[in-house]
Amino acid sequence: MKSRIVLLLFLLAAAGCTVPEPAEKLVNVYTHRHYEADQQLFDRFREETGIRVEVVKAGADELINRLQVEGENSPADLLFTVDAGRLYRAKELGLLQAVDSEVLEANVPAALRDPDNHWFGLTQRARIVVHSRERVDPASLSTYEALTDPQWRGRILVRSSGNIYNQSLLASIIAAHGADEARRWAEGMVANMARTPKGNDRDQVKAIAGGEGDVALVNTYYLGLLLDSEDPEERRVGEQVAVFFPNQEGRGAHVNVSGAGVTASAPHREEAVRLLEFLAGDAAQELFAAANYEYPVKPGVPWSDLLESWGRFKADPVSLSRLGELNAEAVRIFDEAGWR
């Protein structure tokens, strides 16, 4: 009798209990990027995998400093930022971990990822010359190095030496020609500047349209964003310039990446790797090109119509990891050359 009462009480207690639902899987992303296309891809990733993407946005240096402060207690799973120079720095600080993924190794060419697989390029952007359609004959352009010729005195527009894009470009010149030649190039560029460096890449294009200079160094996707802007004035500005890919008879135009790596203490490592693989896949790569005018890293993925209209080009094959190694030297040379 007693055993029957105990069994009855157990069944009654069990009937009042509910089995808790399993916690939703998620991946926490620290990102320097601020593009609508990224959120579209995060939403699509959740739809396909059931993994929610939580995003923290801030400047790249701020995110790297935050990871350092948080240490092993960091909630971040993935650091997503621009330029291999920053990704190289994050690796050197011990903030990223190696990832063994056949998908990533197949989709991301070796030059566009860390040799130890601590970070992977996910989009490419070429740093090229844009020029006034009215005041510059494209036949007068050839290489980055030739921009130091006297014909360009007072005509060059470019942002500051503190910009990581310029640092990586100078690092590529160090890799190609050595530090002495890179210093001469930086000094020659300073001598040919139309004004003291200021603003972002779009501001350089606006300065061409405003007649302050004739040629500028910019990342390709900035011009795409101007041409696709909802602001008619920005579209007008974008239409005033043409694209020129330098060094096509030599090493090729400088390219860099926007990329990501799994953090050293990622609490959701498996989910982070799945997101990386998703972003390196065909659908995501095509959206990066169509919505944000960045070049895919995965070979064979179609380019957007605008990218195609600028033409195919030869890219500098130097390893981006090497450019990270040369970043400190590039910064020193900029300082010595007086490039503000």
Short mmCIF file of C-alpha atoms in Angstrom, two decimals:
data_model
loop_
_atom_site.label_atom_id
_atom_site.label_comp_id
_atom_site.label_asym_id
_atom_site.label_seq_id
_atom_site.Cartn_x
_atom_site.Cartn_y
_atom_site.Cartn_z
CA MET A 1 0.00 0.00 0.00
CA LYS A 2 2.78 2.33 0.99
CA SER A 3 4.62 1.72 -2.30
CA ARG A 4 1.44 2.48 -4.27
CA ILE A 5 1.08 5.84 -2.45
CA VAL A 6 4.71 6.74 -3.19
CA LEU A 7 4.24 5.85 -6.87
CA LEU A 8 1.06 7.94 -7.04
CA LEU A 9 2.80 10.97 -5.52
CA PHE A 10 5.66 10.57 -8.00
CA LEU A 11 3.30 10.47 -10.99
CA LEU A 12 1.40 13.52 -9.74
CA ALA A 13 4.66 15.46 -9.33
CA ALA A 14 5.88 14.44 -12.76
CA ALA A 15 2.62 15.53 -14.36
CA GLY A 16 3.15 19.06 -13.08
CA CYS A 17 6.66 19.35 -14.53
CA THR A 18 7.62 20.51 -18.01
CA VAL A 19 10.77 19.52 -19.83
CA PRO A 20 12.84 22.66 -20.48
CA GLU A 21 13.53 23.50 -24.11
CA PRO A 22 17.17 23.33 -25.12
CA ALA A 23 18.91 26.73 -25.13
CA GLU A 24 19.12 28.40 -28.54
CA LYS A 25 22.52 28.11 -30.14
CA LEU A 26 24.30 31.39 -30.78
CA VAL A 27 27.56 32.97 -31.89
CA ASN A 28 28.83 36.32 -30.62
CA VAL A 29 30.53 38.51 -33.24
CA TYR A 30 32.72 41.52 -32.50
CA THR A 31 32.71 43.47 -35.76
CA HIS A 32 34.24 46.64 -37.12
CA ARG A 33 32.02 46.40 -40.19
CA HIS A 34 28.79 48.39 -40.41
CA TYR A 35 27.12 47.20 -43.59
CA GLU A 36 23.52 46.17 -44.10
CA ALA A 37 24.68 43.21 -46.19
CA ASP A 38 26.36 41.71 -43.13
CA GLN A 39 23.15 41.71 -41.12
CA GLN A 40 21.30 40.16 -44.04
CA LEU A 41 23.83 37.34 -44.04
CA PHE A 42 23.62 36.87 -40.27
CA ASP A 43 19.83 36.60 -40.57
CA ARG A 44 20.12 34.09 -43.40
CA PHE A 45 22.63 32.06 -41.37
CA ARG A 46 20.13 31.84 -38.51
CA GLU A 47 17.37 30.74 -40.88
CA GLU A 48 19.55 27.97 -42.33
CA THR A 49 21.20 26.74 -39.14
CA GLY A 50 19.07 27.89 -36.22
CA ILE A 51 22.13 29.65 -34.77
CA ARG A 52 21.48 33.22 -33.65
CA VAL A 53 24.16 35.84 -34.32
CA GLU A 54 24.67 38.48 -31.64
CA VAL A 55 26.66 41.48 -32.85
CA VAL A 56 28.81 44.04 -31.04
CA LYS A 57 29.97 46.91 -33.28
CA ALA A 58 32.91 49.19 -32.58
CA GLY A 59 36.17 50.38 -34.11
CA ALA A 60 38.75 47.69 -34.84
CA ASP A 61 41.30 48.96 -32.31
CA GLU A 62 38.58 49.28 -29.67
CA LEU A 63 37.47 45.70 -30.24
CA ILE A 64 41.03 44.40 -30.06
CA ASN A 65 41.60 46.30 -26.82
CA ARG A 66 38.32 44.95 -25.46
CA LEU A 67 39.35 41.38 -26.21
CA GLN A 68 42.60 41.98 -24.36
CA VAL A 69 40.83 43.36 -21.30
CA GLU A 70 38.18 40.61 -21.24
CA GLY A 71 40.76 37.86 -21.62
CA GLU A 72 39.48 34.33 -21.03
CA ASN A 73 36.14 35.73 -19.87
CA SER A 74 35.34 37.33 -23.21
CA PRO A 75 31.92 36.40 -24.63
CA ALA A 76 33.20 36.99 -28.17
CA ASP A 77 33.42 34.06 -30.56
CA LEU A 78 34.46 35.81 -33.76
CA LEU A 79 36.43 38.98 -34.54
CA PHE A 80 35.37 40.41 -37.92
CA THR A 81 37.37 43.41 -39.08
CA VAL A 82 38.96 45.12 -42.06
CA ASP A 83 42.53 44.82 -43.31
CA ALA A 84 44.94 41.98 -42.75
CA GLY A 85 47.16 44.33 -40.75
CA ARG A 86 44.64 44.37 -37.91
CA LEU A 87 44.00 40.65 -38.14
CA TYR A 88 47.74 40.03 -38.01
CA ARG A 89 47.94 42.21 -34.89
CA ALA A 90 45.10 40.31 -33.21
CA LYS A 91 46.89 37.04 -33.88
CA GLU A 92 50.20 38.35 -32.54
CA LEU A 93 48.44 39.43 -29.34
CA GLY A 94 47.15 35.88 -28.85
CA LEU A 95 43.52 36.88 -29.39
CA LEU A 96 42.74 34.33 -32.12
CA GLN A 97 42.98 30.55 -32.40
CA ALA A 98 43.74 28.20 -35.28
CA VAL A 99 40.84 26.64 -37.17
CA ASP A 100 41.10 23.38 -39.07
CA SER A 101 38.47 23.58 -41.81
CA GLU A 102 38.58 21.96 -45.23
CA VAL A 103 35.83 24.35 -46.38
CA LEU A 104 37.80 27.46 -45.48
CA GLU A 105 41.05 26.15 -46.91
CA ALA A 106 39.27 25.32 -50.17
CA ASN A 107 37.35 28.60 -50.44
CA VAL A 108 39.95 31.15 -49.27
CA PRO A 109 43.20 31.32 -51.28
CA ALA A 110 46.36 30.93 -49.26
CA ALA A 111 47.52 34.53 -49.83
CA LEU A 112 44.26 35.82 -48.34
CA ARG A 113 44.43 33.93 -45.04
CA ASP A 114 46.80 33.46 -42.15
CA PRO A 115 49.36 30.70 -42.84
CA ASP A 116 48.47 29.15 -39.48
CA ASN A 117 44.70 29.55 -40.12
CA HIS A 118 44.10 32.02 -37.29
CA TRP A 119 42.18 34.34 -39.63
CA PHE A 120 40.56 34.15 -43.06
CA GLY A 121 39.82 36.82 -45.65
CA LEU A 122 36.13 36.96 -46.50
CA THR A 123 35.98 39.89 -48.94
CA GLN A 124 38.56 41.59 -51.12
CA ARG A 125 38.95 45.29 -51.78
CA ALA A 126 41.47 46.73 -54.24
CA ARG A 127 43.26 49.98 -53.36
CA ILE A 128 43.40 51.68 -56.70
CA VAL A 129 43.66 55.06 -58.40
CA VAL A 130 40.54 57.04 -59.26
CA HIS A 131 40.95 60.10 -61.45
CA SER A 132 39.05 63.02 -62.89
CA ARG A 133 37.38 62.10 -66.15
CA GLU A 134 37.93 65.64 -67.45
CA ARG A 135 41.43 66.53 -66.28
CA VAL A 136 43.34 63.22 -66.47
CA ASP A 137 44.17 61.10 -69.49
CA PRO A 138 44.25 57.47 -68.24
CA ALA A 139 47.20 56.89 -70.60
CA SER A 140 49.26 59.08 -68.24
CA LEU A 141 48.74 56.60 -65.39
CA SER A 142 50.71 53.40 -64.89
CA THR A 143 51.90 52.40 -61.38
CA TYR A 144 51.70 53.46 -57.76
CA GLU A 145 55.40 54.30 -58.00
CA ALA A 146 54.84 56.65 -60.95
CA LEU A 147 52.54 58.86 -58.88
CA THR A 148 55.70 60.49 -57.52
CA ASP A 149 56.52 61.93 -60.99
CA PRO A 150 56.63 65.75 -61.22
CA GLN A 151 53.56 65.78 -63.48
CA TRP A 152 51.44 64.98 -60.40
CA ARG A 153 52.77 67.83 -58.25
CA GLY A 154 49.85 69.34 -56.30
CA ARG A 155 47.36 66.84 -57.77
CA ILE A 156 47.37 63.83 -55.41
CA LEU A 157 44.61 63.28 -52.83
CA VAL A 158 44.90 60.66 -50.11
CA ARG A 159 43.91 60.08 -46.52
CA SER A 160 46.26 60.10 -43.53
CA SER A 161 49.15 57.75 -42.79
CA GLY A 162 47.27 56.60 -39.69
CA ASN A 163 44.86 54.78 -41.98
CA ILE A 164 45.47 51.02 -42.06
CA TYR A 165 44.69 50.85 -45.80
CA ASN A 166 47.60 53.18 -46.59
CA GLN A 167 49.86 51.35 -44.17
CA SER A 168 49.21 48.06 -45.95
CA LEU A 169 49.76 49.66 -49.34
CA LEU A 170 53.14 50.98 -48.19
CA ALA A 171 53.91 47.55 -46.71
CA SER A 172 53.30 46.06 -50.16
CA ILE A 173 55.81 48.50 -51.64
CA ILE A 174 58.35 47.52 -48.97
CA ALA A 175 57.73 43.86 -49.87
CA ALA A 176 58.23 44.59 -53.56
CA HIS A 177 61.15 47.05 -53.49
CA GLY A 178 62.63 47.29 -50.00
CA ALA A 179 62.49 49.96 -47.31
CA ASP A 180 64.69 52.56 -49.04
CA GLU A 181 62.57 52.61 -52.19
CA ALA A 182 59.40 52.67 -50.10
CA ARG A 183 60.71 55.72 -48.20
CA ARG A 184 61.45 57.52 -51.47
CA TRP A 185 57.92 56.72 -52.66
CA ALA A 186 56.33 58.08 -49.49
CA GLU A 187 58.42 61.27 -49.71
CA GLY A 188 57.49 61.69 -53.36
CA MET A 189 53.81 61.27 -52.58
CA VAL A 190 54.01 63.91 -49.85
CA ALA A 191 55.65 66.30 -52.32
CA ASN A 192 52.81 65.75 -54.82
CA MET A 193 49.86 66.07 -52.43
CA ALA A 194 47.18 68.60 -53.29
CA ARG A 195 46.43 69.16 -49.59
CA THR A 196 47.24 67.84 -46.16
CA PRO A 197 45.67 64.37 -45.84
CA LYS A 198 42.21 64.38 -44.29
CA GLY A 199 38.88 62.59 -44.47
CA ASN A 200 38.01 59.09 -45.64
CA ASP A 201 38.18 57.58 -49.11
CA ARG A 202 34.84 59.04 -50.17
CA ASP A 203 36.10 62.48 -49.18
CA GLN A 204 39.02 62.09 -51.59
CA VAL A 205 36.60 61.41 -54.45
CA LYS A 206 34.52 64.42 -53.43
CA ALA A 207 37.67 66.54 -53.47
CA ILE A 208 38.34 65.47 -57.08
CA ALA A 209 34.80 66.47 -58.02
CA GLY A 210 35.37 69.78 -56.24
CA GLY A 211 38.56 70.48 -58.19
CA GLU A 212 40.98 70.21 -55.25
CA GLY A 213 43.02 67.49 -56.94
CA ASP A 214 42.97 65.15 -59.89
CA VAL A 215 43.87 61.64 -58.68
CA ALA A 216 43.26 59.77 -55.43
CA LEU A 217 44.07 56.44 -53.79
CA VAL A 218 40.86 54.74 -52.66
CA ASN A 219 39.40 51.33 -51.99
CA THR A 220 37.14 50.24 -54.83
CA TYR A 221 34.04 49.60 -52.73
CA TYR A 222 33.89 53.24 -51.57
CA LEU A 223 33.28 54.31 -55.14
CA GLY A 224 30.58 51.66 -55.44
CA LEU A 225 28.85 53.03 -52.35
CA LEU A 226 28.94 56.55 -53.80
CA LEU A 227 27.47 55.43 -57.11
CA ASP A 228 24.71 53.51 -55.31
CA SER A 229 23.96 56.23 -52.76
CA GLU A 230 20.42 57.47 -52.15
CA ASP A 231 21.90 60.99 -52.19
CA PRO A 232 21.90 62.32 -55.78
CA GLU A 233 24.87 64.56 -55.00
CA GLU A 234 26.97 61.56 -53.95
CA ARG A 235 25.99 59.76 -57.16
CA ARG A 236 27.02 62.85 -59.15
CA VAL A 237 30.38 62.89 -57.38
CA GLY A 238 30.96 59.21 -58.15
CA GLU A 239 30.24 59.80 -61.82
CA GLN A 240 32.99 62.45 -62.04
CA VAL A 241 35.79 59.90 -61.67
CA ALA A 242 37.06 56.83 -63.47
CA VAL A 243 38.81 53.73 -62.13
CA PHE A 244 42.42 52.79 -62.92
CA PHE A 245 44.13 49.61 -61.71
CA PRO A 246 47.87 50.28 -61.26
CA ASN A 247 50.85 47.99 -61.87
CA GLN A 248 49.10 45.78 -64.38
CA GLU A 249 52.35 45.22 -66.28
CA GLY A 250 54.13 44.23 -63.07
CA ARG A 251 53.13 42.78 -59.73
CA GLY A 252 49.49 43.89 -59.95
CA ALA A 253 47.17 46.15 -57.97
CA HIS A 254 47.29 46.06 -54.19
CA VAL A 255 44.40 44.14 -52.61
CA ASN A 256 43.48 43.63 -49.01
CA VAL A 257 40.67 41.88 -47.20
CA SER A 258 37.93 42.16 -44.70
CA GLY A 259 38.23 39.01 -42.64
CA ALA A 260 37.56 37.17 -39.42
CA GLY A 261 39.04 34.77 -36.92
CA VAL A 262 37.74 32.67 -34.05
CA THR A 263 38.70 34.23 -30.72
CA ALA A 264 41.13 32.45 -28.43
CA SER A 265 38.53 31.77 -25.73
CA ALA A 266 35.42 31.43 -27.90
CA PRO A 267 32.62 29.95 -25.76
CA HIS A 268 30.77 28.85 -28.93
CA ARG A 269 33.66 27.69 -31.08
CA GLU A 270 31.73 25.20 -33.22
CA GLU A 271 29.09 27.79 -34.09
CA ALA A 272 31.77 30.36 -34.88
CA VAL A 273 33.47 28.02 -37.34
CA ARG A 274 30.13 27.29 -39.00
CA LEU A 275 29.54 31.02 -39.45
CA LEU A 276 32.99 31.48 -40.95
CA GLU A 277 32.36 28.66 -43.41
CA PHE A 278 28.97 30.13 -44.29
CA LEU A 279 30.49 33.56 -45.01
CA ALA A 280 33.09 31.95 -47.28
CA GLY A 281 30.40 30.07 -49.22
CA ASP A 282 28.95 30.92 -52.63
CA ALA A 283 25.74 32.64 -51.50
CA ALA A 284 27.43 34.93 -48.99
CA GLN A 285 30.31 35.72 -51.33
CA GLU A 286 27.92 36.72 -54.09
CA LEU A 287 25.95 38.98 -51.74
CA PHE A 288 29.12 40.73 -50.55
CA ALA A 289 29.86 41.57 -54.20
CA ALA A 290 26.31 42.58 -55.14
CA ALA A 291 25.34 44.59 -52.08
CA ASN A 292 28.64 46.03 -50.88
CA TYR A 293 30.81 46.10 -54.04
CA GLU A 294 33.55 43.98 -52.49
CA TYR A 295 35.31 41.32 -54.51
CA PRO A 296 34.68 37.69 -53.51
CA VAL A 297 37.61 35.79 -52.07
CA LYS A 298 36.29 32.47 -53.35
CA PRO A 299 37.36 31.91 -56.96
CA GLY A 300 34.57 31.51 -59.48
CA VAL A 301 31.90 33.47 -57.59
CA PRO A 302 30.22 36.01 -59.93
CA TRP A 303 31.06 39.70 -59.57
CA SER A 304 28.38 42.37 -59.51
CA ASP A 305 27.64 44.27 -62.72
CA LEU A 306 29.38 47.38 -61.38
CA LEU A 307 32.55 45.48 -60.52
CA GLU A 308 32.52 43.87 -63.95
CA SER A 309 32.11 47.30 -65.58
CA TRP A 310 35.45 48.36 -64.08
CA GLY A 311 37.12 45.39 -65.72
CA ARG A 312 39.10 42.38 -64.60
CA PHE A 313 42.52 43.12 -63.19
CA LYS A 314 45.74 41.54 -62.03
CA ALA A 315 46.11 41.52 -58.23
CA ASP A 316 49.37 41.60 -56.30
CA PRO A 317 49.87 37.99 -55.12
CA VAL A 318 51.90 38.92 -52.01
CA SER A 319 50.75 37.16 -48.83
CA LEU A 320 48.68 39.53 -46.71
CA SER A 321 50.26 38.03 -43.63
CA ARG A 322 53.58 39.41 -44.88
CA LEU A 323 52.02 42.87 -45.05
CA GLY A 324 51.02 42.52 -41.42
CA GLU A 325 54.62 41.72 -40.54
CA LEU A 326 55.77 44.89 -42.33
CA ASN A 327 53.15 47.19 -40.80
CA ALA A 328 55.38 48.65 -38.08
CA GLU A 329 58.09 49.45 -40.62
CA ALA A 330 55.51 51.12 -42.87
CA VAL A 331 54.35 53.33 -39.99
CA ARG A 332 57.96 54.37 -39.27
CA ILE A 333 58.56 55.26 -42.92
CA PHE A 334 55.40 57.36 -43.05
CA ASP A 335 56.58 59.30 -40.01
CA GLU A 336 60.05 59.84 -41.48
CA ALA A 337 58.53 61.01 -44.79
CA GLY A 338 56.26 63.55 -43.08
CA TRP A 339 53.06 61.89 -44.31
CA ARG A 340 50.60 63.10 -41.72
#
